[in-house]
PDB file of C-alpha atoms in Angstrom:
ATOM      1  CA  UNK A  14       0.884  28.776  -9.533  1.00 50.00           C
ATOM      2  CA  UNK A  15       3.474  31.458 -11.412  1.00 58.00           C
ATOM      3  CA  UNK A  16       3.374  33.499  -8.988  1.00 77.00           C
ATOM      4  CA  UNK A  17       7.670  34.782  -9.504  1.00 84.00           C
ATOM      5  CA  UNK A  18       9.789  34.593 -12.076  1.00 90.00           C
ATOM      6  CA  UNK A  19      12.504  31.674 -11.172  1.00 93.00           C
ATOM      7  CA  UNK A  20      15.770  31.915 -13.008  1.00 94.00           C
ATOM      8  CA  UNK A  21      17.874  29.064 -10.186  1.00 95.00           C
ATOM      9  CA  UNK A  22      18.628  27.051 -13.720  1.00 95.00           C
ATOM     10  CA  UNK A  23      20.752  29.860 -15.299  1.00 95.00           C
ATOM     11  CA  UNK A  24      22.423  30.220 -12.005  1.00 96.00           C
ATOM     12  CA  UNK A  25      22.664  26.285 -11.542  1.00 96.00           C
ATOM     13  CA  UNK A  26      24.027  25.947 -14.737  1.00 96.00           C
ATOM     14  CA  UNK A  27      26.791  28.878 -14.418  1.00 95.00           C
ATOM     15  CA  UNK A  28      28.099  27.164 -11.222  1.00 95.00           C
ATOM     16  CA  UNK A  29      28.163  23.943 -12.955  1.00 96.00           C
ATOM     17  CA  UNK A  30      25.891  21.775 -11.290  1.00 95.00           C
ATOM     18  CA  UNK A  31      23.390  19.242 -11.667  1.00 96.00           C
ATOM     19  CA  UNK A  32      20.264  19.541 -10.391  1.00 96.00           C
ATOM     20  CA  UNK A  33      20.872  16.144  -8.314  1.00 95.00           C
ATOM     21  CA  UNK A  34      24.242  18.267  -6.936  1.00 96.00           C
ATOM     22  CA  UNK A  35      22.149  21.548  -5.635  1.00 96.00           C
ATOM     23  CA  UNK A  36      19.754  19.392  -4.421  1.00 96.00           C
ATOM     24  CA  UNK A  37      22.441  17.428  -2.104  1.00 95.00           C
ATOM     25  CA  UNK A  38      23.893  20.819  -1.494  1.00 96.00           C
ATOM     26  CA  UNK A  39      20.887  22.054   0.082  1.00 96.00           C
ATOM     27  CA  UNK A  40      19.361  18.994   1.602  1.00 94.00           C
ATOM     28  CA  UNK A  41      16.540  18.077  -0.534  1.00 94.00           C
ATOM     29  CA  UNK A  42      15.340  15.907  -3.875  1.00 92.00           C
ATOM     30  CA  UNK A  43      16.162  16.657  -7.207  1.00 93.00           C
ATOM     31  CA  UNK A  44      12.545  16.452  -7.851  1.00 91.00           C
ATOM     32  CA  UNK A  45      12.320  19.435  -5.405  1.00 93.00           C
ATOM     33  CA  UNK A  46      15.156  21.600  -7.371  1.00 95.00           C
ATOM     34  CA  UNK A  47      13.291  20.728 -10.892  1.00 94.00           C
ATOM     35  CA  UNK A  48       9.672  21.993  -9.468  1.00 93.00           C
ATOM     36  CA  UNK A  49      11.534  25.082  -8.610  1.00 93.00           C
ATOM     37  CA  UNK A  50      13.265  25.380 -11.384  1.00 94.00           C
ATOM     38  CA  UNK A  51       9.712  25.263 -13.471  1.00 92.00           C
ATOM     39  CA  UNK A  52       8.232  27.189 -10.678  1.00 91.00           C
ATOM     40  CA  UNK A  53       5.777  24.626  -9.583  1.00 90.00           C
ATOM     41  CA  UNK A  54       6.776  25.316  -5.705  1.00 90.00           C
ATOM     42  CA  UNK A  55       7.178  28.058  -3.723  1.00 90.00           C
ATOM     43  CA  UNK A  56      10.358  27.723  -1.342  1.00 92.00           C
ATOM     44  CA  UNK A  57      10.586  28.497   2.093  1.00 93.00           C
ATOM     45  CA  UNK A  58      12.989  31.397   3.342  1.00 94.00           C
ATOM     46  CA  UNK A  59      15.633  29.191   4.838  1.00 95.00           C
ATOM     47  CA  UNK A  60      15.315  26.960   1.350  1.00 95.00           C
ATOM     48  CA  UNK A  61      15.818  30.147  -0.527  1.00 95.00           C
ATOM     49  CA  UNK A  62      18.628  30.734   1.292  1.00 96.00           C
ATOM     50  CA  UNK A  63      20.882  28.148   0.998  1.00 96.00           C
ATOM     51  CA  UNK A  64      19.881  27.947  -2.981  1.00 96.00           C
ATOM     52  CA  UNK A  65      21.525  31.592  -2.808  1.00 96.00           C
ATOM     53  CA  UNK A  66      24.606  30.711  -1.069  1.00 96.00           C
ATOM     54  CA  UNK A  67      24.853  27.377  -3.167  1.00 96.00           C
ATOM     55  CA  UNK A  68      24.692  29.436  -7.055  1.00 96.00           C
ATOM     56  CA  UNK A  69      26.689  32.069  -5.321  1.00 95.00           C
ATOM     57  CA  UNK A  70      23.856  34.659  -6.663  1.00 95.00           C
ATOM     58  CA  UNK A  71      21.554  37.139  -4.327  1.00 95.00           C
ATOM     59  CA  UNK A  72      17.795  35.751  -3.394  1.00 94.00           C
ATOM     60  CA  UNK A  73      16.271  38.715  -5.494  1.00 92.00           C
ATOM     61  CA  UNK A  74      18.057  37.250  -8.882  1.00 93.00           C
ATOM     62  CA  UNK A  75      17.157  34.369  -8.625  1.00 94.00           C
ATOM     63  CA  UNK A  76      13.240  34.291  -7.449  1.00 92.00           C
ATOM     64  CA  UNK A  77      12.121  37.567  -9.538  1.00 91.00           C
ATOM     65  CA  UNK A  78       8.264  38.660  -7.957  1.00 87.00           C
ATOM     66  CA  UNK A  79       6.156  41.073 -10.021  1.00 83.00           C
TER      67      UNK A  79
ATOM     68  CA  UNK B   4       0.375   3.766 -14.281  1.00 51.00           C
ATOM     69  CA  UNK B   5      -2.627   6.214 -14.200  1.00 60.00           C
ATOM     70  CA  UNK B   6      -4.555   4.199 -16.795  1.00 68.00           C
ATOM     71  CA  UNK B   7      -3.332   0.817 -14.812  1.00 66.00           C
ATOM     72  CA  UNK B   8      -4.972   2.278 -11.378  1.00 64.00           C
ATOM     73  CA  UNK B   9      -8.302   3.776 -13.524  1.00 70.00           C
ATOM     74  CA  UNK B  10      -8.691   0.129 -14.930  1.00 73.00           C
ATOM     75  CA  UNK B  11      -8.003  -1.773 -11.431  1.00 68.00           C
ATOM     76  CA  UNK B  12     -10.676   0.343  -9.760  1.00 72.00           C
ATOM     77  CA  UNK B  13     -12.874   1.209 -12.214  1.00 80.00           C
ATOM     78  CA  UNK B  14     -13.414  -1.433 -14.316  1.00 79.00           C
ATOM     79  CA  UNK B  15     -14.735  -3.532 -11.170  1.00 77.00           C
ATOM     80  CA  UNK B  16     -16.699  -0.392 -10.236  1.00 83.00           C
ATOM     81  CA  UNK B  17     -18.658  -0.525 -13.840  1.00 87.00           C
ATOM     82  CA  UNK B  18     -18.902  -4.097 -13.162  1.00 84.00           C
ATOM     83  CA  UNK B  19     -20.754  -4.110 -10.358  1.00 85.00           C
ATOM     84  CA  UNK B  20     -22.837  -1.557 -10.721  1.00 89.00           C
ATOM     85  CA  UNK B  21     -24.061  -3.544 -14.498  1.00 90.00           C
ATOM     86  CA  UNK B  22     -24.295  -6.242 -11.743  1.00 88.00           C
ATOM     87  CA  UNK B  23     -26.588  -4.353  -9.337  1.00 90.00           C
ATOM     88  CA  UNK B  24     -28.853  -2.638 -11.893  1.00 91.00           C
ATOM     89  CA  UNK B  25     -29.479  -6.289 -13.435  1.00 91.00           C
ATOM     90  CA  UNK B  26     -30.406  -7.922 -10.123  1.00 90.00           C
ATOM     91  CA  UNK B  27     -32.457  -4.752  -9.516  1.00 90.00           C
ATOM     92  CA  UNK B  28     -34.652  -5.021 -12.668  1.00 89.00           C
ATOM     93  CA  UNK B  29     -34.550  -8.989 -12.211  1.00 89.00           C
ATOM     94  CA  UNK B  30     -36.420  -7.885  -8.633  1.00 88.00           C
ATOM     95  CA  UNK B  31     -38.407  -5.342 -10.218  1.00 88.00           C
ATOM     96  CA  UNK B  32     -39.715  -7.668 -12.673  1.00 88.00           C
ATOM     97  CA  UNK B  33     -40.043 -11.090 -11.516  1.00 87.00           C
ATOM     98  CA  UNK B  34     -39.668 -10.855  -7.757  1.00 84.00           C
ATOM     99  CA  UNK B  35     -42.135  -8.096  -6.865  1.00 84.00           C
ATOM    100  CA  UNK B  36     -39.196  -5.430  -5.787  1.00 82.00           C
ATOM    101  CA  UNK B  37     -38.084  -7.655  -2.969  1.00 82.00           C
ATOM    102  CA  UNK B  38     -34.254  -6.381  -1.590  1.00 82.00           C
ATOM    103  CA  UNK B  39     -35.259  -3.380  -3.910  1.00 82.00           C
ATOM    104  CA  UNK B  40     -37.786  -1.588  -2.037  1.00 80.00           C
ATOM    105  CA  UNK B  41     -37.709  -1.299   1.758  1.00 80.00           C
ATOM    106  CA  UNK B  42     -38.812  -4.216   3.569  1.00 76.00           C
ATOM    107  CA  UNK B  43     -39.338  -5.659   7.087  1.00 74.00           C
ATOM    108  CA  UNK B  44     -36.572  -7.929   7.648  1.00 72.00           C
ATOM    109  CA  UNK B  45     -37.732  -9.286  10.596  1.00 76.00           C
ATOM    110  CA  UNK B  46     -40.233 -11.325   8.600  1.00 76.00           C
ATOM    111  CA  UNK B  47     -38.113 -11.807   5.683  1.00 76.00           C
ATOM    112  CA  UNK B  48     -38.414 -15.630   4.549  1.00 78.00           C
ATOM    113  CA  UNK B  49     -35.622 -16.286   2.021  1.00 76.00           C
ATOM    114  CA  UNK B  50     -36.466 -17.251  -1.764  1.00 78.00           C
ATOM    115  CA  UNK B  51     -34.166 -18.281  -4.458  1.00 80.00           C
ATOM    116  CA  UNK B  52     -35.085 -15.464  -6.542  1.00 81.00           C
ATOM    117  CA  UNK B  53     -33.857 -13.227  -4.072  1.00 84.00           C
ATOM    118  CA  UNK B  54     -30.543 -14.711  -4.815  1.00 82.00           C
ATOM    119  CA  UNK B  55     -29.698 -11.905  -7.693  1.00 84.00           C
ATOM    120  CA  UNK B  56     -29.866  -9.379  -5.035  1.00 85.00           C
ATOM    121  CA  UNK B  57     -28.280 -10.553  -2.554  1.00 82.00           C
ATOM    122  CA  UNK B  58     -25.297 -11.507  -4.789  1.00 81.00           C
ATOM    123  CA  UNK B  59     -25.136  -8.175  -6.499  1.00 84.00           C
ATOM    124  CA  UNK B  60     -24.889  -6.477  -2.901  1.00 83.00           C
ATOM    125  CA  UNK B  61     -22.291  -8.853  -1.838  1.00 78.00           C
ATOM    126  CA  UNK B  62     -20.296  -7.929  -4.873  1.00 78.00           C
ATOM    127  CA  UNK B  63     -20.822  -4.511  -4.002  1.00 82.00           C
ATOM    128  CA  UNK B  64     -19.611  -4.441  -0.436  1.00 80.00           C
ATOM    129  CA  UNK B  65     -16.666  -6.969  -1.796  1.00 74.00           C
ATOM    130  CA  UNK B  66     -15.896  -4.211  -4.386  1.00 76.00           C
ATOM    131  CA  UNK B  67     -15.788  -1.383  -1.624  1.00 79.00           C
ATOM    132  CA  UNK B  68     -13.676  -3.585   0.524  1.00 72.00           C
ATOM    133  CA  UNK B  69     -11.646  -3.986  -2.479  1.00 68.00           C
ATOM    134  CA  UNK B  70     -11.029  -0.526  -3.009  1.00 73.00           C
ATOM    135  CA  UNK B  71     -10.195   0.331   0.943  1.00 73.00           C
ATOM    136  CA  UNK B  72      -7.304  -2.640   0.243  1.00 63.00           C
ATOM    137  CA  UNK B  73      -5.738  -0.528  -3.021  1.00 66.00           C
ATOM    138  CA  UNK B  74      -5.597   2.773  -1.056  1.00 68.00           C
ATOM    139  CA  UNK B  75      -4.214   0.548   1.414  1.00 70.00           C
ATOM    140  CA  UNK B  76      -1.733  -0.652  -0.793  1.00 60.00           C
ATOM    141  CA  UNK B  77      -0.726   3.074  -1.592  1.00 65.00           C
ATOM    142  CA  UNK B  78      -0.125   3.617   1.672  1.00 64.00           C
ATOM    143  CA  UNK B  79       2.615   0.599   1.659  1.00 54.00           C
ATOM    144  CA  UNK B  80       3.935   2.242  -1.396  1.00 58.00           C
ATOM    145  CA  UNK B  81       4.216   5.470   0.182  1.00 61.00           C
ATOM    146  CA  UNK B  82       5.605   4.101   2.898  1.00 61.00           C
ATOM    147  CA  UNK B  83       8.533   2.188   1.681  1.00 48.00           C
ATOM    148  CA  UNK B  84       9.175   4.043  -1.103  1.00 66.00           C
ATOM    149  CA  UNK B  85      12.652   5.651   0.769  1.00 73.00           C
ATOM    150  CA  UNK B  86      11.673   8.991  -0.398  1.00 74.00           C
ATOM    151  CA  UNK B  87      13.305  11.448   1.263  1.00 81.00           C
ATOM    152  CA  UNK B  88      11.576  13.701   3.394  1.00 82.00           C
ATOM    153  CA  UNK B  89      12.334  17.261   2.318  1.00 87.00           C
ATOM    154  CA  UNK B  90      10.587  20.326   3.111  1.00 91.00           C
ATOM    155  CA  UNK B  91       8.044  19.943  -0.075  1.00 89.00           C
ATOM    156  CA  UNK B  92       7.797  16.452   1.180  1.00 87.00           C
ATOM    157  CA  UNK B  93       6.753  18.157   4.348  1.00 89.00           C
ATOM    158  CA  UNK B  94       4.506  20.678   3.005  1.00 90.00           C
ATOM    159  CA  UNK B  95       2.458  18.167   0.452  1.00 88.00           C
ATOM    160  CA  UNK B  96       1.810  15.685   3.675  1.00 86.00           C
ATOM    161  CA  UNK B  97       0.868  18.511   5.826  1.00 91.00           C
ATOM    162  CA  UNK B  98      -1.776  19.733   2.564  1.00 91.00           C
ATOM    163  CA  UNK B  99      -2.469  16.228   2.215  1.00 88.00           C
ATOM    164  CA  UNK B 100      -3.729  15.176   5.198  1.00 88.00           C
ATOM    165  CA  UNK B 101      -5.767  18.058   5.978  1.00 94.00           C
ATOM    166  CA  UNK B 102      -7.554  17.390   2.834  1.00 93.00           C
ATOM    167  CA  UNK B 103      -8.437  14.108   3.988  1.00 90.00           C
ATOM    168  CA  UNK B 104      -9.493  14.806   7.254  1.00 91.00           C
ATOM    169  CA  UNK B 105     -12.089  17.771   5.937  1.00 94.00           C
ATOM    170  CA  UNK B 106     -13.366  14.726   3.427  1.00 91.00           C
ATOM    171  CA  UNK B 107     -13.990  11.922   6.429  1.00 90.00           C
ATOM    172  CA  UNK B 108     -15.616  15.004   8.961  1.00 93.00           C
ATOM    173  CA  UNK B 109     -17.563  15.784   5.910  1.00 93.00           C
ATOM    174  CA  UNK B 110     -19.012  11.808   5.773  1.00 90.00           C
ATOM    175  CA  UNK B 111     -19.488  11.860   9.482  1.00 91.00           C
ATOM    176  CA  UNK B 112     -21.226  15.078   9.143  1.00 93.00           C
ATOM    177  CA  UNK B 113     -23.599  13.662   6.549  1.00 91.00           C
ATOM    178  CA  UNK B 114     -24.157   9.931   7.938  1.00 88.00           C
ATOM    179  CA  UNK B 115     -25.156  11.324  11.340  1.00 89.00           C
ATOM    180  CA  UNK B 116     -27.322  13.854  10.234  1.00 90.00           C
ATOM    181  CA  UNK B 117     -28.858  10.974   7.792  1.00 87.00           C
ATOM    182  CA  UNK B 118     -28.696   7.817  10.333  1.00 84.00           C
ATOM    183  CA  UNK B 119     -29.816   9.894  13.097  1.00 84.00           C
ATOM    184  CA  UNK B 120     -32.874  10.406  11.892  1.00 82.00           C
ATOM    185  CA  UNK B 121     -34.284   7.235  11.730  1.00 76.00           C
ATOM    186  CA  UNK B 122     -36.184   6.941   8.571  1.00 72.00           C
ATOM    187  CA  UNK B 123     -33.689   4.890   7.139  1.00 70.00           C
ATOM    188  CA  UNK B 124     -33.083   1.789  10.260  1.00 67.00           C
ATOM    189  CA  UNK B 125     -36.117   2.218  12.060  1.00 72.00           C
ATOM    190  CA  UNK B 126     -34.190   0.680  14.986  1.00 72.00           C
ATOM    191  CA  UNK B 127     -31.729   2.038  17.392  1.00 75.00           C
ATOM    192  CA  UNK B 128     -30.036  -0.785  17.669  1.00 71.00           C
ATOM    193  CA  UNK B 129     -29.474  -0.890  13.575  1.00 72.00           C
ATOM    194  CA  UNK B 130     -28.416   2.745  13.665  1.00 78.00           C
ATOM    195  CA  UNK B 131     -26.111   2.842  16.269  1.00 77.00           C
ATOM    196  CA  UNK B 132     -24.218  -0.335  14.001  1.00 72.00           C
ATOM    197  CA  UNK B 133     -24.683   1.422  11.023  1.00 77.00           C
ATOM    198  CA  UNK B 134     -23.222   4.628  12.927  1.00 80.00           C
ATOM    199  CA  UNK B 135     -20.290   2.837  14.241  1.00 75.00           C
ATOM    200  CA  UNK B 136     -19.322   1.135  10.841  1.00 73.00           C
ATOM    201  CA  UNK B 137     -19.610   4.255   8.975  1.00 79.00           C
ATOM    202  CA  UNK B 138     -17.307   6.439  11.408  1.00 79.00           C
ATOM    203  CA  UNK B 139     -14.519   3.354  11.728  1.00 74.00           C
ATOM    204  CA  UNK B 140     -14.882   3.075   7.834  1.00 76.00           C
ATOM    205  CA  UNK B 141     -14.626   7.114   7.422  1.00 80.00           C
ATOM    206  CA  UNK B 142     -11.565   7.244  10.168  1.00 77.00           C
ATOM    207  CA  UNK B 143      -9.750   4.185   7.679  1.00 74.00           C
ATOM    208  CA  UNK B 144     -10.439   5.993   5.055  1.00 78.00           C
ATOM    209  CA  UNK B 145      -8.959   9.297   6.374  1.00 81.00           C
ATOM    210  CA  UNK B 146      -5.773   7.836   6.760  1.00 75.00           C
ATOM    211  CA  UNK B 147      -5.008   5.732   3.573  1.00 77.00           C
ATOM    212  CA  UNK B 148      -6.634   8.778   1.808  1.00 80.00           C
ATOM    213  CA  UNK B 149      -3.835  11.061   3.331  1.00 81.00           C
ATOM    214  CA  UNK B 150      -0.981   8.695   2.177  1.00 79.00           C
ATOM    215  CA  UNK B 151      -2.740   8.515  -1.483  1.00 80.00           C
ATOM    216  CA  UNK B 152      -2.767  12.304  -1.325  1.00 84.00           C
ATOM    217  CA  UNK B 153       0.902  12.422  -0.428  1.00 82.00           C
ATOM    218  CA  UNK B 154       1.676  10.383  -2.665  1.00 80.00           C
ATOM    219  CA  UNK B 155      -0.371  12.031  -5.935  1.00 82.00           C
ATOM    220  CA  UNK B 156       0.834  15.536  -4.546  1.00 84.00           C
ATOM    221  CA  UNK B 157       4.594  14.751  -4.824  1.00 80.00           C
ATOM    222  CA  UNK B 158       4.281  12.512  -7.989  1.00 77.00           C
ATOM    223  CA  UNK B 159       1.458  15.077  -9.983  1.00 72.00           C
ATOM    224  CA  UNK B 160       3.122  16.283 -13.367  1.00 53.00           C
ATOM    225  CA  UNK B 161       1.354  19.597 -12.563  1.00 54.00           C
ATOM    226  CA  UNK B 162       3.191  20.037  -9.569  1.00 47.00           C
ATOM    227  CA  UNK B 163       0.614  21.816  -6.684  1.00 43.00           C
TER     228      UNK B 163
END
């Protein structure tokens, strides 16, 4: 399933929120943030998005692809 | 909760088939293969040492009906769990129910090609009951399988 490199919890974690936080931020579970986080889904654009805007850190840092 | 569902289904499962393959060698043995090999039941006069059989097959069906109700249950579960419905949530019921619907076109594919043919009910009237259980069963099946999909697609450790 690794398929990109996912660094969201450095990000998370320098903004100072929870994954139960991002997750309300950007409208879905926790569970949802933590299979990201462990890169165990794939996010769609508009998801990627709003993760961006929410960590305050460009797309391309956070979801690294080969 | 894994080894609580393998133990609810399966340990009936074993059961009945131990069941089954006792009645069948009782029949093999003592009652000439009767219920074992295939038989005109239009002449079929009942004897008590059919009985074996006939219970063992009963179990059996009760034991598949059984199983229909516990993916039924997981559709209840799934249902009224509150989860919310997020865009993976989205995704894994889309994945999920396309799964199940290739599975029941897949046993619809395979009981019409086998009950079509006759060999098995040498009457039409047989066949077109046995066809009409087997596509209502498949269709019930379909959906309860979807929602147990769902349901082990969001939940799986593994993730996809």
């Amino acid at each position: 399933m690794a398929e990109f490199e996912c660094r969201l919890k450095i990000y998370r974690q320098l903004q100072g929120l929870t994954q139960e936080q991002l997750a309300e931020i950007v409208g879905v579970r926790r569970e949802t943030i933590m299979r990201l986080e462990k890169v165990q889904y794939n996010p769609s654009l508009k998801l990627a998005i709003d993760i961006s805007r929410a960590v305050k850190a460009p797309i391309e840092e956070i979801f690294i692809f080969p | 909760m894994k080894d609580k569902k393998i133990t609810i289904i399966g340990f009936p499962g074993v059961l009945c088939a131990a069941v089954m393959s006792g009645a069948v060698w009782y029949s093999l043995k003592f009652n000439g293969g009767r219920l074992v090999y295939p038989m005109d039941f239009g002449s079929y006069v009942f004897s008590y040492k059919d009985l074996p059989m006939i219970l063992a097959g009963i179990m059996v069906i009760v034991y598949f009906a059984f199983v229909f109700f516990i993916f039924f249950g997981f559709y209840y579960e799934g249902k009224m769990s509150g989860t919310f419905m997020d865009e993976r949530f989205r995704e894994n019921a889309a994945r999920a129910q396309l799964k199940a619907y290739k599975i029941g076109f897949t046993i619809n594919f395979i009981a019409l090609i086998i009950f079509s043919q006759g060999y098995i009910l040498k009457n039409a009237e047989y066949t077109l009951a046995a066809l009409i259980i087997t596509l209502s069963l498949s269709l019930a099946l379909c959906i309860f399988w979807g929602e147990y999909l769902l349901h082990h697609y969001d939940n799986d450790e593994n993730g996809i």
